[in-house]
Each structure stands twice: as C-alpha cells, then as structure tokens.
mmCIF file of C-alpha atoms in Angstrom:
data_model
loop_
_atom_site.group_PDB
_atom_site.id
_atom_site.type_symbol
_atom_site.label_atom_id
_atom_site.label_comp_id
_atom_site.label_asym_id
_atom_site.label_seq_id
_atom_site.Cartn_x
_atom_site.Cartn_y
_atom_site.Cartn_z
ATOM 1 C CA MET A 1 -0.145 -0.141 0.033
ATOM 2 C CA PHE A 2 2.976 2.425 0.424
ATOM 3 C CA HIS A 3 4.820 1.709 -2.213
ATOM 4 C CA VAL A 4 1.142 2.167 -4.149
ATOM 5 C CA GLU A 5 0.781 5.727 -2.710
ATOM 6 C CA LEU A 6 4.271 6.580 -3.108
ATOM 7 C CA ALA A 7 4.137 6.091 -6.417
ATOM 8 C CA ALA A 8 0.754 7.922 -7.044
ATOM 9 C CA ILE A 9 2.395 10.507 -4.960
ATOM 10 C CA GLU A 10 5.977 10.846 -7.194
ATOM 11 C CA THR A 11 3.280 11.429 -10.391
ATOM 12 C CA LEU A 12 1.689 14.734 -8.940
ATOM 13 C CA PHE A 13 5.038 16.105 -8.546
ATOM 14 C CA ASP A 14 6.525 15.108 -11.925
ATOM 15 C CA ALA A 15 4.673 17.941 -13.123
ATOM 16 C CA LEU A 16 5.852 20.314 -10.844
ATOM 17 C CA SER A 17 8.860 21.554 -12.971
ATOM 18 C CA ASP A 18 9.738 24.182 -10.029
ATOM 19 C CA VAL A 19 9.666 21.942 -6.795
ATOM 20 C CA ALA A 20 12.196 18.374 -5.574
ATOM 21 C CA PHE A 21 10.199 16.578 -4.483
ATOM 22 C CA PHE A 22 11.861 13.799 -2.582
ATOM 23 C CA VAL A 23 11.543 10.584 0.321
ATOM 24 C CA LYS A 24 14.993 9.044 2.580
ATOM 25 C CA ASP A 25 14.988 6.178 4.705
ATOM 26 C CA ARG A 26 17.257 6.671 7.481
ATOM 27 C CA ASP A 27 20.519 6.102 6.592
ATOM 28 C CA GLY A 28 19.638 9.244 4.305
ATOM 29 C CA ARG A 29 19.225 7.507 0.470
ATOM 30 C CA TYR A 30 16.631 8.126 -1.519
ATOM 31 C CA LEU A 31 13.634 5.862 -1.677
ATOM 32 C CA ALA A 32 11.430 8.339 -4.386
ATOM 33 C CA ALA A 33 11.680 11.587 -6.221
ATOM 34 C CA ASN A 34 10.395 13.331 -8.839
ATOM 35 C CA HIS A 35 12.091 13.565 -12.457
ATOM 36 C CA THR A 36 12.981 17.432 -11.703
ATOM 37 C CA LEU A 37 15.159 16.266 -8.555
ATOM 38 C CA VAL A 38 16.760 13.805 -10.851
ATOM 39 C CA ARG A 39 17.180 15.714 -14.126
ATOM 40 C CA ARG A 40 18.893 18.553 -11.050
ATOM 41 C CA CYS A 41 20.960 15.465 -9.740
ATOM 42 C CA GLY A 42 22.285 15.390 -13.623
ATOM 43 C CA LEU A 43 20.806 11.497 -13.774
ATOM 44 C CA ARG A 44 18.347 10.395 -16.644
ATOM 45 C CA SER A 45 16.057 8.591 -14.783
ATOM 46 C CA LYS A 46 14.666 7.409 -10.945
ATOM 47 C CA GLN A 47 16.228 4.026 -10.779
ATOM 48 C CA GLU A 48 19.906 6.631 -10.929
ATOM 49 C CA LEU A 49 19.416 7.989 -7.739
ATOM 50 C CA ALA A 50 17.297 5.261 -5.929
ATOM 51 C CA GLY A 51 19.944 4.235 -2.612
ATOM 52 C CA LYS A 52 22.325 7.397 -3.928
ATOM 53 C CA THR A 53 23.077 9.600 -0.574
ATOM 54 C CA VAL A 54 23.140 13.230 -1.591
ATOM 55 C CA LEU A 55 27.002 13.165 -1.012
ATOM 56 C CA GLU A 56 26.561 11.252 -4.369
ATOM 57 C CA VAL A 57 24.054 13.643 -6.346
ATOM 58 C CA HIS A 58 25.219 16.905 -4.856
ATOM 59 C CA PRO A 59 27.932 19.195 -4.793
ATOM 60 C CA ARG A 60 30.000 18.423 -0.991
ATOM 61 C CA ALA A 61 29.454 21.957 0.922
ATOM 62 C CA LEU A 62 25.285 21.625 0.028
ATOM 63 C CA ALA A 63 24.974 17.744 0.687
ATOM 64 C CA GLN A 64 26.406 18.384 4.596
ATOM 65 C CA THR A 65 24.372 20.514 4.816
ATOM 66 C CA TYR A 66 21.076 18.635 3.833
ATOM 67 C CA ILE A 67 22.885 15.954 6.062
ATOM 68 C CA ALA A 68 22.494 17.315 9.130
ATOM 69 C CA GLN A 69 19.173 18.823 8.486
ATOM 70 C CA ASP A 70 17.921 15.046 8.027
ATOM 71 C CA ARG A 71 19.621 14.274 11.346
ATOM 72 C CA GLN A 72 17.383 16.864 12.726
ATOM 73 C CA VAL A 73 14.849 15.201 11.344
ATOM 74 C CA ILE A 74 15.567 11.639 11.547
ATOM 75 C CA GLU A 75 17.278 11.848 15.016
ATOM 76 C CA LEU A 76 14.817 14.034 16.677
ATOM 77 C CA GLY A 77 11.747 14.073 14.807
ATOM 78 C CA CYS A 78 11.862 17.770 13.742
ATOM 79 C CA THR A 79 9.745 19.690 11.049
ATOM 80 C CA ILE A 80 11.507 21.727 9.148
ATOM 81 C CA ARG A 81 9.490 24.739 7.760
ATOM 82 C CA GLN A 82 9.721 27.464 5.218
ATOM 83 C CA HIS A 83 13.937 27.188 5.712
ATOM 84 C CA LEU A 84 15.382 28.944 2.990
ATOM 85 C CA GLU A 85 18.045 27.837 1.377
ATOM 86 C CA LEU A 86 20.847 27.080 -2.256
ATOM 87 C CA HIS A 87 19.818 24.010 -3.980
ATOM 88 C CA LEU A 88 20.216 22.818 -7.652
ATOM 89 C CA TYR A 89 18.535 24.826 -10.227
ATOM 90 C CA PRO A 90 18.374 23.411 -13.866
ATOM 91 C CA ASN A 91 21.622 22.698 -15.332
ATOM 92 C CA ARG A 92 22.998 22.587 -11.735
ATOM 93 C CA ARG A 93 23.034 26.147 -11.104
ATOM 94 C CA HIS A 94 23.127 27.266 -7.000
ATOM 95 C CA GLY A 95 19.242 29.252 -7.166
ATOM 96 C CA TRP A 96 17.583 29.779 -3.675
ATOM 97 C CA CYS A 97 14.567 27.424 -2.749
ATOM 98 C CA LEU A 98 12.182 26.702 0.227
ATOM 99 C CA THR A 99 12.984 23.818 2.457
ATOM 100 C CA HIS A 100 10.282 21.574 3.627
ATOM 101 C CA LYS A 101 10.879 18.033 5.597
ATOM 102 C CA VAL A 102 8.976 15.920 7.705
ATOM 103 C CA PRO A 103 9.612 12.569 9.371
ATOM 104 C CA LEU A 104 8.329 9.298 7.531
ATOM 105 C CA ARG A 105 6.882 6.974 10.057
ATOM 106 C CA ASP A 106 6.019 3.223 10.627
ATOM 107 C CA ALA A 107 2.354 2.059 11.210
ATOM 108 C CA ALA A 108 3.795 2.264 15.077
ATOM 109 C CA GLY A 109 5.312 5.392 15.126
ATOM 110 C CA ALA A 110 8.543 5.053 14.108
ATOM 111 C CA ILE A 111 10.124 7.152 12.681
ATOM 112 C CA VAL A 112 11.792 5.118 9.052
ATOM 113 C CA GLY A 113 12.503 8.277 6.747
ATOM 114 C CA LEU A 114 11.822 11.167 6.163
ATOM 115 C CA VAL A 115 9.451 12.774 2.862
ATOM 116 C CA GLY A 116 10.354 16.322 1.756
ATOM 117 C CA THR A 117 10.133 18.913 -0.842
ATOM 118 C CA SER A 118 12.357 22.083 -2.315
ATOM 119 C CA HIS A 119 10.568 24.538 -3.843
ATOM 120 C CA ASP A 120 12.065 27.362 -6.206
ATOM 121 C CA LEU A 121 12.408 30.989 -5.843
ATOM 122 C CA GLY A 122 11.276 32.592 -8.962
ATOM 123 C CA LEU A 123 10.114 36.580 -9.534
ATOM 124 C CA ALA A 124 7.264 37.923 -7.506
ATOM 125 C CA ASP A 125 3.891 38.152 -8.495
ATOM 126 C CA GLU A 126 3.795 41.548 -10.050
ATOM 127 C CA HIS A 127 0.388 40.871 -11.232
ATOM 128 C CA HIS A 128 -1.007 40.424 -7.687
ATOM 129 C CA PRO A 129 -3.482 42.472 -6.600
ATOM 130 C CA VAL A 130 -1.773 43.917 -3.114
ATOM 131 C CA TYR A 131 1.932 43.941 -5.295
ATOM 132 C CA ARG A 132 2.053 47.682 -5.201
ATOM 133 C CA GLN A 133 1.039 47.715 -1.044
ATOM 134 C CA ILE A 134 3.676 46.217 -0.661
ATOM 135 C CA ALA A 135 6.208 46.316 -3.338
ATOM 136 C CA GLY A 136 7.948 49.775 -1.900
ATOM 137 C CA ILE A 137 8.775 48.055 1.350
ATOM 138 C CA ALA A 138 10.740 44.938 -0.513
ATOM 139 C CA GLN A 139 12.455 47.515 -2.694
ATOM 140 C CA HIS A 140 13.583 49.380 -0.074
ATOM 141 C CA ILE A 141 14.984 46.780 1.403
ATOM 142 C CA ARG A 142 17.294 45.862 -1.766
ATOM 143 C CA GLU A 143 18.958 48.996 -1.931
ATOM 144 C CA HIS A 144 19.239 49.982 1.494
ATOM 145 C CA TYR A 145 20.639 46.453 3.027
ATOM 146 C CA ARG A 146 23.971 47.399 4.073
ATOM 147 C CA GLU A 147 21.966 49.609 6.521
ATOM 148 C CA PRO A 148 20.691 48.844 9.702
ATOM 149 C CA LEU A 149 16.375 48.472 9.021
ATOM 150 C CA CYS A 150 13.660 47.967 11.054
ATOM 151 C CA LEU A 151 10.824 46.054 9.573
ATOM 152 C CA LYS A 152 8.292 47.425 11.833
ATOM 153 C CA GLN A 153 9.192 50.530 10.833
ATOM 154 C CA LEU A 154 8.462 49.977 7.349
ATOM 155 C CA ALA A 155 5.880 48.530 7.607
ATOM 156 C CA ARG A 156 5.334 51.395 9.689
ATOM 157 C CA GLU A 157 5.934 53.694 7.050
ATOM 158 C CA ALA A 158 3.657 51.496 4.068
ATOM 159 C CA GLY A 159 0.824 52.395 6.606
ATOM 160 C CA LEU A 160 0.692 48.637 7.374
ATOM 161 C CA PRO A 161 1.032 46.327 10.699
ATOM 162 C CA LEU A 162 3.966 44.285 9.928
ATOM 163 C CA ALA A 163 1.375 40.869 10.765
ATOM 164 C CA ARG A 164 -0.451 41.947 7.831
ATOM 165 C CA VAL A 165 2.930 42.968 5.745
ATOM 166 C CA GLU A 166 4.742 39.862 6.459
ATOM 167 C CA ARG A 167 1.003 37.841 5.421
ATOM 168 C CA LEU A 168 0.891 40.191 1.908
ATOM 169 C CA PHE A 169 5.314 39.378 1.462
ATOM 170 C CA GLN A 170 3.681 35.495 1.803
ATOM 171 C CA ARG A 171 1.373 35.852 -0.910
ATOM 172 C CA VAL A 172 3.186 37.315 -3.823
ATOM 173 C CA PHE A 173 7.052 36.593 -2.694
ATOM 174 C CA HIS A 174 6.210 32.772 -0.829
ATOM 175 C CA TYR A 175 8.047 33.961 1.469
ATOM 176 C CA SER A 176 8.562 36.608 4.583
ATOM 177 C CA PRO A 177 10.577 40.724 4.461
ATOM 178 C CA ARG A 178 12.908 38.521 7.074
ATOM 179 C CA GLN A 179 14.304 36.013 4.187
ATOM 180 C CA LEU A 180 14.103 39.159 1.380
ATOM 181 C CA LEU A 181 16.419 40.421 3.764
ATOM 182 C CA LEU A 182 19.297 37.573 4.839
ATOM 183 C CA GLN A 183 18.877 36.523 0.950
ATOM 184 C CA THR A 184 19.640 40.105 -0.743
ATOM 185 C CA ARG A 185 22.554 40.077 2.076
ATOM 186 C CA LEU A 186 23.610 37.344 1.080
ATOM 187 C CA ASN A 187 23.711 37.796 -1.950
ATOM 188 C CA GLY A 188 25.769 40.935 -1.274
ATOM 189 C CA ALA A 189 28.345 39.046 0.322
ATOM 190 C CA LEU A 190 29.087 36.409 -2.176
ATOM 191 C CA ALA A 191 29.266 39.027 -4.641
ATOM 192 C CA LEU A 192 32.214 41.240 -2.685
ATOM 193 C CA ILE A 193 34.213 37.907 -2.124
ATOM 194 C CA GLU A 194 33.455 36.713 -5.967
ATOM 195 C CA SER A 195 35.202 40.480 -6.407
ATOM 196 C CA GLY A 196 38.565 39.407 -5.358
ATOM 197 C CA ARG A 197 38.412 42.586 -3.110
ATOM 198 C CA GLU A 198 40.838 42.230 -0.187
ATOM 199 C CA LEU A 199 38.187 42.927 2.698
ATOM 200 C CA SER A 200 38.649 40.758 6.282
ATOM 201 C CA ILE A 201 35.746 39.043 6.489
ATOM 202 C CA ALA A 202 34.343 41.243 9.376
ATOM 203 C CA GLU A 203 34.080 43.514 6.512
ATOM 204 C CA ILE A 204 32.450 41.724 4.397
ATOM 205 C CA ALA A 205 29.628 41.953 7.362
ATOM 206 C CA GLY A 206 30.008 45.579 7.950
ATOM 207 C CA GLU A 207 29.468 46.431 4.006
ATOM 208 C CA CYS A 208 26.607 43.856 4.057
ATOM 209 C CA GLY A 209 24.278 44.988 7.227
ATOM 210 C CA TYR A 210 25.590 42.358 9.746
ATOM 211 C CA THR A 211 26.934 44.509 12.975
ATOM 212 C CA ASP A 212 28.443 40.679 14.372
ATOM 213 C CA HIS A 213 30.349 39.208 12.352
ATOM 214 C CA SER A 214 30.051 36.153 14.046
ATOM 215 C CA ALA A 215 26.766 35.958 13.386
ATOM 216 C CA PHE A 216 26.960 36.841 9.774
ATOM 217 C CA SER A 217 30.021 33.791 8.881
ATOM 218 C CA ARG A 218 26.972 31.128 11.157
ATOM 219 C CA GLN A 219 24.353 32.473 8.714
ATOM 220 C CA PHE A 220 26.473 32.695 5.785
ATOM 221 C CA LYS A 221 27.566 28.700 6.157
ATOM 222 C CA ALA A 222 24.008 27.920 7.341
ATOM 223 C CA LEU A 223 23.090 28.818 3.818
ATOM 224 C CA THR A 224 25.768 27.831 1.593
ATOM 225 C CA GLY A 225 27.608 25.091 3.598
ATOM 226 C CA GLN A 226 30.843 26.797 3.500
ATOM 227 C CA THR A 227 31.809 29.470 6.033
ATOM 228 C CA PRO A 228 32.828 33.225 3.914
ATOM 229 C CA VAL A 229 36.646 31.886 4.524
ATOM 230 C CA GLN A 230 36.693 28.636 2.456
ATOM 231 C CA TYR A 231 34.319 30.277 0.241
ATOM 232 C CA ARG A 232 36.264 32.848 -0.757
ATOM 233 C CA ALA A 233 39.116 30.040 -0.593
ATOM 234 C CA GLN A 234 37.090 27.888 -3.246
ATOM 235 C CA CYS A 235 36.773 31.171 -5.401
ATOM 236 C CA ARG A 236 40.188 32.092 -5.981
ATOM 237 C CA ALA A 237 41.014 28.721 -5.827
ATOM 238 C CA GLY A 238 38.858 28.666 -8.872
ATOM 239 C CA ALA A 239 40.167 31.500 -10.563
ATOM 240 C CA ALA A 240 43.191 29.861 -11.287
ATOM 241 C CA GLY A 241 41.931 27.368 -12.875
ATOM 242 C CA GLY A 242 40.242 28.550 -14.978
ATOM 243 C CA SER A 243 37.668 30.600 -13.454
ATOM 244 C CA GLN A 244 34.638 27.746 -12.603
ATOM 245 C CA THR A 245 33.862 28.954 -9.521
ATOM 246 C CA SER A 246 33.070 32.371 -11.293
ATOM 247 C CA ARG A 247 31.245 31.597 -13.175
ATOM 248 C CA ALA A 248 29.153 29.368 -10.614
ATOM 249 C CA ALA A 249 28.348 32.101 -8.777
ATOM 250 C CA ALA A 250 28.062 34.900 -11.694
ATOM 251 C CA SER A 251 24.789 32.723 -12.533
ATOM 252 C CA LEU A 252 24.118 32.121 -9.306
ATOM 253 C CA LEU A 253 23.190 35.823 -8.152
ATOM 254 C CA ALA A 254 21.534 36.074 -11.695
ATOM 255 C CA SER A 255 19.329 33.231 -10.262
ATOM 256 C CA LEU A 256 18.534 35.480 -7.774
ATOM 257 C CA SER A 257 18.592 39.162 -9.209
ATOM 258 C CA HIS A 258 14.917 40.610 -9.277
#
C-alpha cells in the first residue's frame, strides 16, 4: 500500500518543474524522487537516483548541510518548515529555495525516514492585486540592505501592520520580509567575496548590514554549506584554475536577481 501511494504522489510532483520532491530512508538514501530532482542531480532516471545519498549527487558543501538537516528530522523527529537555503536549479546552477521536511513514520509510529520538498523561489507575482502595497518595502530592503533595517518601521511607513506585511509577502513573494533581507544581504556578501577585493570577513559583514561578523559567518554557512573563508578560498582556487567558481557564482547571483 505504501509503495502504491508513493507512486501516486511521485506522479503528482513529476508535473512540477519548480519543486524537488524526495523521500529518504533512515540512512539518507533516496527511496523516491520526482523527475525534477533527478534531472537536477544530473541523472537520467529515478532508478539511477534510488539508493544514492546526497553526497553522491550534490556538491559536497550543500550535501553536508542537507545531511545535518536530515539528522534533525530523523533522529530528533523535528519538522523543518520554509527553510531558506541554496539548492540546484536546472543545469545544476545554484539558486534559492524554501525547503520543507517531515519525519516518515511506520504504522507503529517509529521514524523510518523523511519526506520533503524544495520549492524554487522565482520572481514576484507583479500582477497580484496586493503587489503595489508591499513592492516599496521590498525595493527598500534591496536598496538599503547595507544599513540597519527595522521591518516594523518599514511597515509603519507603508501604513500597514507588520503582521499584514508578512502575510502579503507570503502571498506575493512566497517568503517573508526577513527572508528577503537575509537573501539580499547574502547576495551582497557573495558578490563582495567573488569580486576579489581585499576585505576582511568583518568588513564584508559590515558592508552587508551585519553588526556581528560571527553571526554573519554562521548564517553564511547555514545557507551555503561553507564559511565565508572557505568560499573565498574556493573562489580563488577557481580563478586560478580557469574561473569555474566565478562562473558558478555569477549564475547564482543572476538566478537571485529580481
């Protein structure tokens, strides 16, 4: 019965090109996935992905982040909701997504794995009837992310309660204003590191709106799977070896721009 239901769910998710769907066992091996995830792993069929782990099909830095998440779900029974992170877009470019993961339990209630989705963050729906109400806030965040920002103050200036702004953001952008600020600041950090400017990590953090460079480093690693120092070393190695990393970062920033 489980396999029949799983096949039906797979079929539904196969129709969604902007959603990666997956089921894993307790050891992190793929039990099921939709065609979107299979293609993004550089494979041709679901059979090729079955039984593999994220370390075998994803860049190591991303894979290690996914493994840490999976352990939280499988070992602690945690549910992960709307977690902003990087994953693979078509042609194995890096891009933003919102990830959801929940424990998969057997009839006795024991955790036997997990099921999850990662939904691409695309462009905002500019035709949504409430778009104009929050477009100014989104633009202000993107233009002034280097400065200390108070979302409550931005909402007040727009004449809206913060709770309503957050609801409208979810409808139009599919993520919160806080997630937009985090995403925009990280984009700025990636661009500074990739530029090759001789800046310390603390200086990069300061230029991107962070007052605590340790907090910046933690968030950077949580979202990219690497520390800022590791990412800079990778960029420099890539530049020396033909700028492969530079091209990857450029495609990442292009996929994140609005």
